[in-house]
Coordinates of C-alpha atoms in Angstrom, one line a residue:
Chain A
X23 CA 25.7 1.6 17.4
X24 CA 23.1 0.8 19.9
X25 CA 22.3 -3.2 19.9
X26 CA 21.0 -3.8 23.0
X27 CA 16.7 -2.5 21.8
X28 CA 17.4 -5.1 18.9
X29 CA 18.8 -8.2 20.8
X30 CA 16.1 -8.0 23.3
X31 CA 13.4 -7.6 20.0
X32 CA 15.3 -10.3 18.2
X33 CA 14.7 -12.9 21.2
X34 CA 11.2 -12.3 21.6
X35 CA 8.8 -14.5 19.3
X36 CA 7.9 -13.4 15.9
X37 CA 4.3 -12.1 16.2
X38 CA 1.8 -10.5 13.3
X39 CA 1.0 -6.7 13.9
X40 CA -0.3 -5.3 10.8
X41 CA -2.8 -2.9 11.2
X42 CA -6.7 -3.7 10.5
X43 CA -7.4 -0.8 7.9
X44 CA -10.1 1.9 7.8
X45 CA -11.0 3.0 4.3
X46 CA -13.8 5.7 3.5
X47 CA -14.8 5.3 -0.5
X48 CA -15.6 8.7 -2.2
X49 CA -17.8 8.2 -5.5
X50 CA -16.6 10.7 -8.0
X51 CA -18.1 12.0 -10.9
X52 CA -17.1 14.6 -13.5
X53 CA -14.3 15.3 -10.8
X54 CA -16.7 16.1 -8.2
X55 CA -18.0 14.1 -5.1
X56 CA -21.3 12.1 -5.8
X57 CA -22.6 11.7 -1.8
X58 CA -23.4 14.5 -0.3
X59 CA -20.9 15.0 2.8
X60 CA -21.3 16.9 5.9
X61 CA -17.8 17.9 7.6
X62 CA -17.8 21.0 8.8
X63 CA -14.6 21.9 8.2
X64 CA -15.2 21.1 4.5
X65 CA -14.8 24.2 2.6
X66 CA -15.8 22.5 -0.5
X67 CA -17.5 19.4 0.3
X68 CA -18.0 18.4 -3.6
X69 CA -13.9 18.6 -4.0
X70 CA -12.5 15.1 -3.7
X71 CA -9.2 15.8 -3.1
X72 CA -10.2 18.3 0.1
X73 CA -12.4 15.7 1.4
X74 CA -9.1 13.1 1.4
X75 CA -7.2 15.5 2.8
X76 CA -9.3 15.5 5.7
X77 CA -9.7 12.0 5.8
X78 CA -5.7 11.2 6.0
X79 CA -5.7 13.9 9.2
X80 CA -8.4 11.8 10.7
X81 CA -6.4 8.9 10.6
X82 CA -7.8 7.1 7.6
X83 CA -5.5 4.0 6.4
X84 CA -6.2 4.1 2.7
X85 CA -8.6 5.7 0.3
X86 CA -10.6 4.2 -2.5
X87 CA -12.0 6.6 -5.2
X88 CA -14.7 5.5 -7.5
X89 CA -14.9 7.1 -10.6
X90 CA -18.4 6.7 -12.1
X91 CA -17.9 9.8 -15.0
X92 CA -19.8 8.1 -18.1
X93 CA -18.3 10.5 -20.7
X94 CA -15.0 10.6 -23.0
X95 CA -13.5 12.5 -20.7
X96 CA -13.5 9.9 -18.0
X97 CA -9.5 8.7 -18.5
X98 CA -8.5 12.6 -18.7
X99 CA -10.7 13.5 -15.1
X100 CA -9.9 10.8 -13.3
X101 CA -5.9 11.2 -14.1
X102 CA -6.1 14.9 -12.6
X103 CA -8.2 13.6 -10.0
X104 CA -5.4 10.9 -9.0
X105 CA -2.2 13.8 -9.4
X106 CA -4.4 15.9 -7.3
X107 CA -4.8 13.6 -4.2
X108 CA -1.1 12.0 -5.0
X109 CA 0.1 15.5 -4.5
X110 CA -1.5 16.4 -1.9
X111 CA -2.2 13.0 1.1
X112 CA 0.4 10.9 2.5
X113 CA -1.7 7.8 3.0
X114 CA -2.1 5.2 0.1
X115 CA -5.0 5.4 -2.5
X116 CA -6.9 3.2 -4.7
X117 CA -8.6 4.8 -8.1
X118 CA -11.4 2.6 -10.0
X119 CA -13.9 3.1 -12.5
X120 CA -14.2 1.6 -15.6
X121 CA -10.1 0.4 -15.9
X122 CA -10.1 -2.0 -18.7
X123 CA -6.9 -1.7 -20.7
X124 CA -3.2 -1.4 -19.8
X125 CA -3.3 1.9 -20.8
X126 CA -4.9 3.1 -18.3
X127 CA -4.1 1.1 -15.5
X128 CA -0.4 2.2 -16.4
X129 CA -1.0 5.9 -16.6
X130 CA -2.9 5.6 -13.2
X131 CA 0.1 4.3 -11.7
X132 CA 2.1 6.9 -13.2
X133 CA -0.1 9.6 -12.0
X134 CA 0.8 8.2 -8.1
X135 CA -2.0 5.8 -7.7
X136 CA -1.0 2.9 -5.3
X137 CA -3.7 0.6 -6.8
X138 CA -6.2 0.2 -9.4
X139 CA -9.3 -1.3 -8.7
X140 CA -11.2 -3.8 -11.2
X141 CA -14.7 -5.4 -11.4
X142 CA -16.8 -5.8 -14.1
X143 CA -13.6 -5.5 -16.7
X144 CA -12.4 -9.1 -15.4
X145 CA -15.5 -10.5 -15.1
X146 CA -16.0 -10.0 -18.7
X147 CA -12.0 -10.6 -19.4
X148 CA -10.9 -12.5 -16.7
X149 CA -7.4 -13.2 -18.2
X150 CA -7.1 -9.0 -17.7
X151 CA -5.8 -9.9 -14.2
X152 CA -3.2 -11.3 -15.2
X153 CA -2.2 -9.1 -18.2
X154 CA -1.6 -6.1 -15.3
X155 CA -0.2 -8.0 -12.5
X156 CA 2.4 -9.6 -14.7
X157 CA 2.8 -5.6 -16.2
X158 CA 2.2 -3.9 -12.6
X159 CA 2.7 -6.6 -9.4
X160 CA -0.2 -7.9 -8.0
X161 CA 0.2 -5.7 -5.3
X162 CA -1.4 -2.9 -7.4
X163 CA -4.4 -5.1 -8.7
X164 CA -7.3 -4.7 -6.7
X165 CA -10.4 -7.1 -7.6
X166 CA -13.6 -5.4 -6.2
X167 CA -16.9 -7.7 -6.4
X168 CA -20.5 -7.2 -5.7
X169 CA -22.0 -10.4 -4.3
X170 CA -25.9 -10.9 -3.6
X171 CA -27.6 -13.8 -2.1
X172 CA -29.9 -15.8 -3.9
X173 CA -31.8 -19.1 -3.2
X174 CA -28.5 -20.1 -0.6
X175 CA -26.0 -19.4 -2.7
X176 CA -23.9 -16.4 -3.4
X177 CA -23.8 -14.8 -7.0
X178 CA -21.3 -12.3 -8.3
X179 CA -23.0 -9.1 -10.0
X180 CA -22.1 -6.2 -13.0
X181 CA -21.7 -2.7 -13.5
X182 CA -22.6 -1.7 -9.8
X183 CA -24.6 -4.7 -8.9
X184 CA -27.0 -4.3 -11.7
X185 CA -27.0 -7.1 -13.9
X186 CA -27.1 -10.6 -12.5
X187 CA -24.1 -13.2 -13.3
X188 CA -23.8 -16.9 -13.1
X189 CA -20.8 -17.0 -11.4
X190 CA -20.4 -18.1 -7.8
X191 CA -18.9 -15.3 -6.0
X192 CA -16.7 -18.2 -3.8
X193 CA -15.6 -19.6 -6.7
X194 CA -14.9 -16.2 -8.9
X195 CA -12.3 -14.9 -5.8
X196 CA -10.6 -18.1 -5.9
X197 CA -10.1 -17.2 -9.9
X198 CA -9.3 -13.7 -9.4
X199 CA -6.4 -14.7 -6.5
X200 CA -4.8 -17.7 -8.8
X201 CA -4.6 -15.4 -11.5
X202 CA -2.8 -12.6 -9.7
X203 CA -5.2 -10.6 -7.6
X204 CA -3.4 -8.6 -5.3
X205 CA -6.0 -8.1 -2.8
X206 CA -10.1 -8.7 -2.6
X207 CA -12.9 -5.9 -2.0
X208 CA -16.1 -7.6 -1.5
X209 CA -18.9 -5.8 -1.3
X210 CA -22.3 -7.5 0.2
X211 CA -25.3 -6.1 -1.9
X212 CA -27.7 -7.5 0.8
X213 CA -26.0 -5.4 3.4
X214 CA -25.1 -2.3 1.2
X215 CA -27.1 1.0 2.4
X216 CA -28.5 -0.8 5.5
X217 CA -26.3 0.0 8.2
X218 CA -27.0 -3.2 9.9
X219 CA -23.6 -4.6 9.8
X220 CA -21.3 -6.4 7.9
X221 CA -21.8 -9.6 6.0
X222 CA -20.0 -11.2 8.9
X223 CA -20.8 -15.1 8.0
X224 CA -19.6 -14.8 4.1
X225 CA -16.6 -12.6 5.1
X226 CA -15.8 -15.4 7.5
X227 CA -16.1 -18.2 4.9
X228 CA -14.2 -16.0 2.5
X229 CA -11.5 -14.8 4.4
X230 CA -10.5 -18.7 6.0
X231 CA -10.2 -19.7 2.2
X232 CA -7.9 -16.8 0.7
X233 CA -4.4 -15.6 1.1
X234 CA -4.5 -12.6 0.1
X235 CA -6.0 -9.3 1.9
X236 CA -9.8 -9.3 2.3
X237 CA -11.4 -6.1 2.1
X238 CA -15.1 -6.3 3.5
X239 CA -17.8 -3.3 2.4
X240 CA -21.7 -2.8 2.3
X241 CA -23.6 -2.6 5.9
X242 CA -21.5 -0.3 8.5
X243 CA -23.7 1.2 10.6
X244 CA -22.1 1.7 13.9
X245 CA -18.8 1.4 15.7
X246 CA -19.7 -2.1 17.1
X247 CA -20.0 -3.0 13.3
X248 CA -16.7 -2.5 12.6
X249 CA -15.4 -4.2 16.6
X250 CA -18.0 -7.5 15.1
X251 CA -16.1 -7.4 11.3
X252 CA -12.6 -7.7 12.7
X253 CA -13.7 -9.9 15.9
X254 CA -15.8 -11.8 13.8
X255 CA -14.3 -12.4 10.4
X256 CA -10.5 -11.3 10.8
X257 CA -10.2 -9.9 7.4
X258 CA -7.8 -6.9 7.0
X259 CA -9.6 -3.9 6.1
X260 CA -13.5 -2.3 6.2
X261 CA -14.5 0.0 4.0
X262 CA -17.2 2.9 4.1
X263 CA -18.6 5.4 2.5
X264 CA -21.8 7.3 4.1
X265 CA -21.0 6.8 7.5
X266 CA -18.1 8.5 7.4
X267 CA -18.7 11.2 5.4
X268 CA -22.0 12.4 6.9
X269 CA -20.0 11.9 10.2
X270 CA -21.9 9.5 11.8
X271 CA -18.7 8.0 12.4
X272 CA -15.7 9.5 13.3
X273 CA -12.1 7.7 12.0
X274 CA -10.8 8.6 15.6
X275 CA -13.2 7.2 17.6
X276 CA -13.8 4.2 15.6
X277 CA -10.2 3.5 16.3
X278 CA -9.7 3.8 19.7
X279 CA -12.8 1.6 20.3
X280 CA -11.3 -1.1 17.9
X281 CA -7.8 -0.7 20.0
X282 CA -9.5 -0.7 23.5
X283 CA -11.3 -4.1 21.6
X284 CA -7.3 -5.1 21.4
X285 CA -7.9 -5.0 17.8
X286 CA -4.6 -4.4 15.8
X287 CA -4.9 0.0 14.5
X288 CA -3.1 2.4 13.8
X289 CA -3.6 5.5 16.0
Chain B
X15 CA 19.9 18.1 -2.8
X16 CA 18.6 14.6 -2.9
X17 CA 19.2 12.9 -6.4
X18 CA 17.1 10.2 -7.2
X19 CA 18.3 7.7 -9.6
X20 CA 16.0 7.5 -12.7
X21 CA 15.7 4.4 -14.1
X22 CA 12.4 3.1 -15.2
X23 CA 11.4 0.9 -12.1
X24 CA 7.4 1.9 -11.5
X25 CA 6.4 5.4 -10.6
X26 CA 8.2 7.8 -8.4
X27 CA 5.4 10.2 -8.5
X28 CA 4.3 9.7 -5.1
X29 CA 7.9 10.0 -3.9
X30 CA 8.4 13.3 -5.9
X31 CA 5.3 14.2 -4.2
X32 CA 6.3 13.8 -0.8
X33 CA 9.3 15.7 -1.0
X34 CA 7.6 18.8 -2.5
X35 CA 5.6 18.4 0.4
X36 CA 8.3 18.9 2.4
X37 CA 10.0 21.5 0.5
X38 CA 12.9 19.1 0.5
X39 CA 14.8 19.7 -3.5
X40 CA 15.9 16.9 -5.7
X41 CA 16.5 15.9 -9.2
X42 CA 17.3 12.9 -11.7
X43 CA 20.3 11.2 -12.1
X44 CA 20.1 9.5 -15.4
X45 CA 24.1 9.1 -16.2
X46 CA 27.3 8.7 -13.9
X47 CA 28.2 12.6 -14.0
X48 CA 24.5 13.1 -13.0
X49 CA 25.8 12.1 -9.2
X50 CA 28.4 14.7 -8.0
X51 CA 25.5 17.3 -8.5
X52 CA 23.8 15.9 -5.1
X53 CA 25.5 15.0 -1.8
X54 CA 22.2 12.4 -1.2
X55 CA 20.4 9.6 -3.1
X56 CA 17.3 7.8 -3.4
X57 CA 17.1 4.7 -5.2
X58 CA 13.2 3.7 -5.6
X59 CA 11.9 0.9 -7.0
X60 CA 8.3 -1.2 -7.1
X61 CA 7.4 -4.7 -9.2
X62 CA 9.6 -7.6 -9.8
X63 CA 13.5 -7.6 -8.5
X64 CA 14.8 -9.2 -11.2
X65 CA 13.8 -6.9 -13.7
X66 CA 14.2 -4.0 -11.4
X67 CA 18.2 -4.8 -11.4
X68 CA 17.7 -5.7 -15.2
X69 CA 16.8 -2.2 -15.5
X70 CA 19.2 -0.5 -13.1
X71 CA 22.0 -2.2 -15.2
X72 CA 21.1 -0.8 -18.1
X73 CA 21.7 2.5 -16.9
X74 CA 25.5 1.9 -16.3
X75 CA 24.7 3.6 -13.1
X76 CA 25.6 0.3 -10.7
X77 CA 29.4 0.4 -10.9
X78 CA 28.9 4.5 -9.8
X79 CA 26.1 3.3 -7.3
X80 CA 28.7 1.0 -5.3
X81 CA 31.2 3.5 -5.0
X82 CA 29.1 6.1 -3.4
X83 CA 30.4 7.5 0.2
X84 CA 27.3 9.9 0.7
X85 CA 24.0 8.7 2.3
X86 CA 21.8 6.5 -0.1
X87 CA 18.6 5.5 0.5
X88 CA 16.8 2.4 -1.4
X89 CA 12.9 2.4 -1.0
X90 CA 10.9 -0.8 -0.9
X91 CA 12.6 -3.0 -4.3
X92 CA 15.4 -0.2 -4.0
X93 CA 16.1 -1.7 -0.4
X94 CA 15.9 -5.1 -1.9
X95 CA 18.3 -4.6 -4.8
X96 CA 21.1 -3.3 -2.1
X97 CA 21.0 -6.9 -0.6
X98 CA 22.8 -10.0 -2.5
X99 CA 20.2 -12.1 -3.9
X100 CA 16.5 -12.3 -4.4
X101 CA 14.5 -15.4 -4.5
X102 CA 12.3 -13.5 -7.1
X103 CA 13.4 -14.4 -9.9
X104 CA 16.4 -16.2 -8.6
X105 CA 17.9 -12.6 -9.0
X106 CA 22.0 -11.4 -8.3
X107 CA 21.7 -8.0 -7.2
X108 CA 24.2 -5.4 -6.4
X109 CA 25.7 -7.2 -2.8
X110 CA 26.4 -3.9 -1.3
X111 CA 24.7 -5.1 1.9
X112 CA 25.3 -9.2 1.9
X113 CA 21.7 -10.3 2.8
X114 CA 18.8 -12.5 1.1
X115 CA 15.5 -11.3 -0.3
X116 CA 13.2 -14.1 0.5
X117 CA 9.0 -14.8 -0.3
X118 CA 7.2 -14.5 2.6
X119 CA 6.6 -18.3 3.2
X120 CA 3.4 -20.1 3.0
X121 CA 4.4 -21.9 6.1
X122 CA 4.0 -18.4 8.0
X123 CA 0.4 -18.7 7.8
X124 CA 0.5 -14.8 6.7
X125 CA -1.3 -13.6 3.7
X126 CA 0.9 -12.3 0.7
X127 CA 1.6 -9.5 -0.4
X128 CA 1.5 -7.9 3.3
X129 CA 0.0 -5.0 2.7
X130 CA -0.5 -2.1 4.6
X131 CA 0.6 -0.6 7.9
X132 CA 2.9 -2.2 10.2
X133 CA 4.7 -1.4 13.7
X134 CA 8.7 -0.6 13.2
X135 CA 11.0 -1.1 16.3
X136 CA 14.5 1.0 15.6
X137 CA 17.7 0.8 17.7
X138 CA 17.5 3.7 19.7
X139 CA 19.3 6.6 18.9
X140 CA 19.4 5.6 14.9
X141 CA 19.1 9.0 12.9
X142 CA 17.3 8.0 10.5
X143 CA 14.4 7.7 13.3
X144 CA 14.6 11.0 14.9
X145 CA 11.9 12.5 16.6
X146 CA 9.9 9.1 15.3
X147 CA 8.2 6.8 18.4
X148 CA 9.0 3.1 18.5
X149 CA 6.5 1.0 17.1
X150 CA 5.0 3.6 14.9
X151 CA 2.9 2.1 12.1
X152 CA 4.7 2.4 8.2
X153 CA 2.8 1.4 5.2
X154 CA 4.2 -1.7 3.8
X155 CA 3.2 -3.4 0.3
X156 CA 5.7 -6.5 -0.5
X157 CA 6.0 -10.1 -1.3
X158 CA 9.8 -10.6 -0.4
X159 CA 11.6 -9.4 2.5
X160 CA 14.9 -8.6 3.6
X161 CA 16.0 -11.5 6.3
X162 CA 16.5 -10.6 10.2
X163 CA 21.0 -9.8 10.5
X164 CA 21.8 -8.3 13.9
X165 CA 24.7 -7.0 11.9
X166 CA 22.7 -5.4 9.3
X167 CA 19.1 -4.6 10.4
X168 CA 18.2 -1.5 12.2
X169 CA 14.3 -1.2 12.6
X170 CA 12.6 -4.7 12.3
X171 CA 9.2 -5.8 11.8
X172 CA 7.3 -8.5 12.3
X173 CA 5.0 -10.3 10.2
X174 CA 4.5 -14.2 11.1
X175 CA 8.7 -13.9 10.9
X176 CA 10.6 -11.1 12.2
X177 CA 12.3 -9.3 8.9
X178 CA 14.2 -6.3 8.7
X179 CA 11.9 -3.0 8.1
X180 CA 15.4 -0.6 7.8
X181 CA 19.0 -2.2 7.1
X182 CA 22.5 -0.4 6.9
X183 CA 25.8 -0.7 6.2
X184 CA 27.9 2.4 6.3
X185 CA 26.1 5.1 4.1
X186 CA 23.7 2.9 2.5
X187 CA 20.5 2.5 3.6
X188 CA 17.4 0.5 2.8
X189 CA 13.6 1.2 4.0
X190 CA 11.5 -1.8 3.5
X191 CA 8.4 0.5 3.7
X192 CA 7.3 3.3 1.5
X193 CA 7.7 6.5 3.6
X194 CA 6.3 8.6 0.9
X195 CA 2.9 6.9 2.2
X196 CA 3.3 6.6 5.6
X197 CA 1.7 9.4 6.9
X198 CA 3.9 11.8 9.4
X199 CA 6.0 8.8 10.3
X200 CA 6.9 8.2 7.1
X201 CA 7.5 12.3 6.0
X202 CA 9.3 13.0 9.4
X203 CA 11.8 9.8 8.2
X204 CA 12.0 11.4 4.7
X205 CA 13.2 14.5 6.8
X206 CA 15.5 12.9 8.5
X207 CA 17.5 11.5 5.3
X208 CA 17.5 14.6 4.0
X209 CA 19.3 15.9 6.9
X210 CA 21.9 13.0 7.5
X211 CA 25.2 13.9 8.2

């Protein structure tokens, strides 16, 4: 048995070198991709589980998948969607989309999802959180929020930002983390679809006040978007959607300018 | 022929998955005569420790489990239920390797559950890293971890503490990670198992 690589490691100080995550988001409806995506090498650019294949050879750390399918069918297409990609990428994956019961947060799982994300469902039933990370682990609960900005203060929003809530988003994260969140994705409404950058300042505020993994989404425009998040805000992962798939961004690149930023990837 | 022992502790899909990938065979081992039909075994394992061994018990498979003399391989809460005692749950596991699983510590400033991909450091020449760099990243998603033994740990990580990423003792090993989704690192060290001598 060689010792000798270990002793040295074991004498040098503990340090932190977990890997700031990329993660596209692909919308999905009826089993198909919602955005329009533009990767040439994309035989079927409407096939979900194609597009993630892609994604995991570009390097991507993780990929959410948004089920937005209104009809019956929804549990049954987003199941074959979830076997599909499980099957098929070698990354971890997070399926959403109208999750409200056990049931189908455990058949998720069972299908080779690594997470389930939740909004509007624990808004509505907060004590849901902790019904499926005492069934599940936190680990596998993901609590996705839309905030907006109104009159200085933030406020949490439904069903894809569209109905207004009362709730302070500060104060709705702190709920969601006590009662068993596993992780946070936060999405900024004000900086969703303007590619002007992240919500740096409430990431900031956010992030120094939880102790879970912060997930920041809504504003990525450009690479030095992503170099301000993590410089900025130090939460642990940035999520896009159109930016990557219309390929204004490429995973590689975006990671070897965050590494030569000596920002913690994996390349 | 890798068996994986089946007993109800979260969803070994992904794992299946991988190995179909890799055109690597397996089945279930679901009762003590189940093991002599493989010459490897995975023991999986996500959620709570305590209830993980509660489960594995159950089986009857433990008393078979600590006998084995061909390579085993626990994954993530199947790592941690090789080691002697959780502090989830306050949890007696099986002791085949004599270490502690702890909770990451608030005092380590770290956010819990560390999630997501890490840098592993290996002893040279371990086989279970062949043709694997040092430092390559592993996709980690855990509470508790295995404590740093220089008798004991064979890849380490680091994450406000240094814990062990890979322990070993004899033919049992334990990953700390989930190689079924860490990319090429992780399917390359999936390879590797199945080719242990």
């Amino acid at each position: 048995m060689n010792t000798l690589t270990k002793t040295n490691l074991s004498d040098t100080p503990a340090g932190n070198e977990l890997a700031k995550r990329i993660i596209p988001c692909l919308d999905v409806k009826d089993g198909r991709t919602v955005k329009g995506v533009n990767f040439v090498a994309l035989r079927d650019a409407g096939d979900p589980v194609e597009l993630a294949y892609q994604y995991s050879g570009q390097g991507a750390d993780e990929l959410v998948f948004l089920d937005i399918t209104a009809t019956h069918e929804r549990r049954k297409t987003m199941v074959e969607l979830v076997r599909s990609v499980a099957r098929q990428i070698n990354i971890p994956f997070t399926i959403g989309g109208g999750i409200n019961e056990i049931a189908d947060a455990d058949i998720l799982l069972n299908s080779g999802a690594d997470k389930i994300s939740v909004n509007s469902a624990v808004v509505r039933n907060p004590g849901f959180i902790d019904e499926l990370a005492l069934a599940f682990g936190k680990q596998f609960v993901v609590v996705a929020i839309d905030t907006k900005h109104i009159n200085g203060k933030n406020y949490v929003h439904l069903n894809g930002g569209r109905i207004a809530t009362d709730i302070e988003t500060e104060h709705w994260i702190k709920e969601a983390e006590e009662r068993g969140a596993g992780e946070i994705l936060l999405t900024s409404m004000d900086h969703d679809g303007t590619k002007a950058g992240f919500d740096n300042e409430l990431l900031k505020k956010i992030n120094d006040t939880i102790s879970i993994p912060l997930i920041a989404s809504g504003g990525a425009g450009t690479v030095q978007h992503f170099v301000d998040l993590f410089k900025l805000t130090n939460v642990d992962a940035a999520l896009a959607a159109s930016v990557f798939h219309y390929g204004e961004i490429l995973i590689p690149d975006l990671k070897n300018i965050l590494d030569q930023n000596n920002i913690e990837v994996r390349l | 022929m890798i068996g994986i022992v089946y007993y109800g502790a979260g969803n070994i899909f992904s794992l299946t998955a991988a190995l179909d990938r890799l055109g690597l065979s397996y089945g279930m081992i679901k009762t003590a005569e189940d093991f002599e039909k493989y010459d490897r075994y995975i023991i999986p394992g996500v959620g709570h420790a305590g209830s993980a061994m509660q489960k594995l018990k159950d089986t009857g498979l433990v008393p078979s489990i600590i006998k084995l003399k061909k390579p085993v391989l626990g994954i993530c809460v199947g790592m941690q239920l090789l080691t002697r005692h959780s502090e989830e749950g306050d949890s007696v596991l099986t002791n085949i390797i004599p270490l502690e699983t702890r909770l990451f510590s608030e005092k380590l400033k770290v956010k819990v559950p560390h999630t997501g991909w890490n840098k592993v450091f290996q002893n040279t020449g371990t086989p279970l890293f062949s043709d694997i760099p040092l430092g390559s990243h592993f996709y980690f998603v855990h509470s508790y971890f295995i404590e740093f033994n220089s008798n004991f740990t064979i890849a380490l990580a680091e994450y406000g503490i240094k814990f062990s990423a890979v322990i070993q003792k004899d033919n049992f090993y334990g990953v700390q990670f989930h190689p079924e989704k860490s990319g090429l690192a992780g399917e390359q060290l999936l390879k590797n198992f199945a080719h242990l001598a």
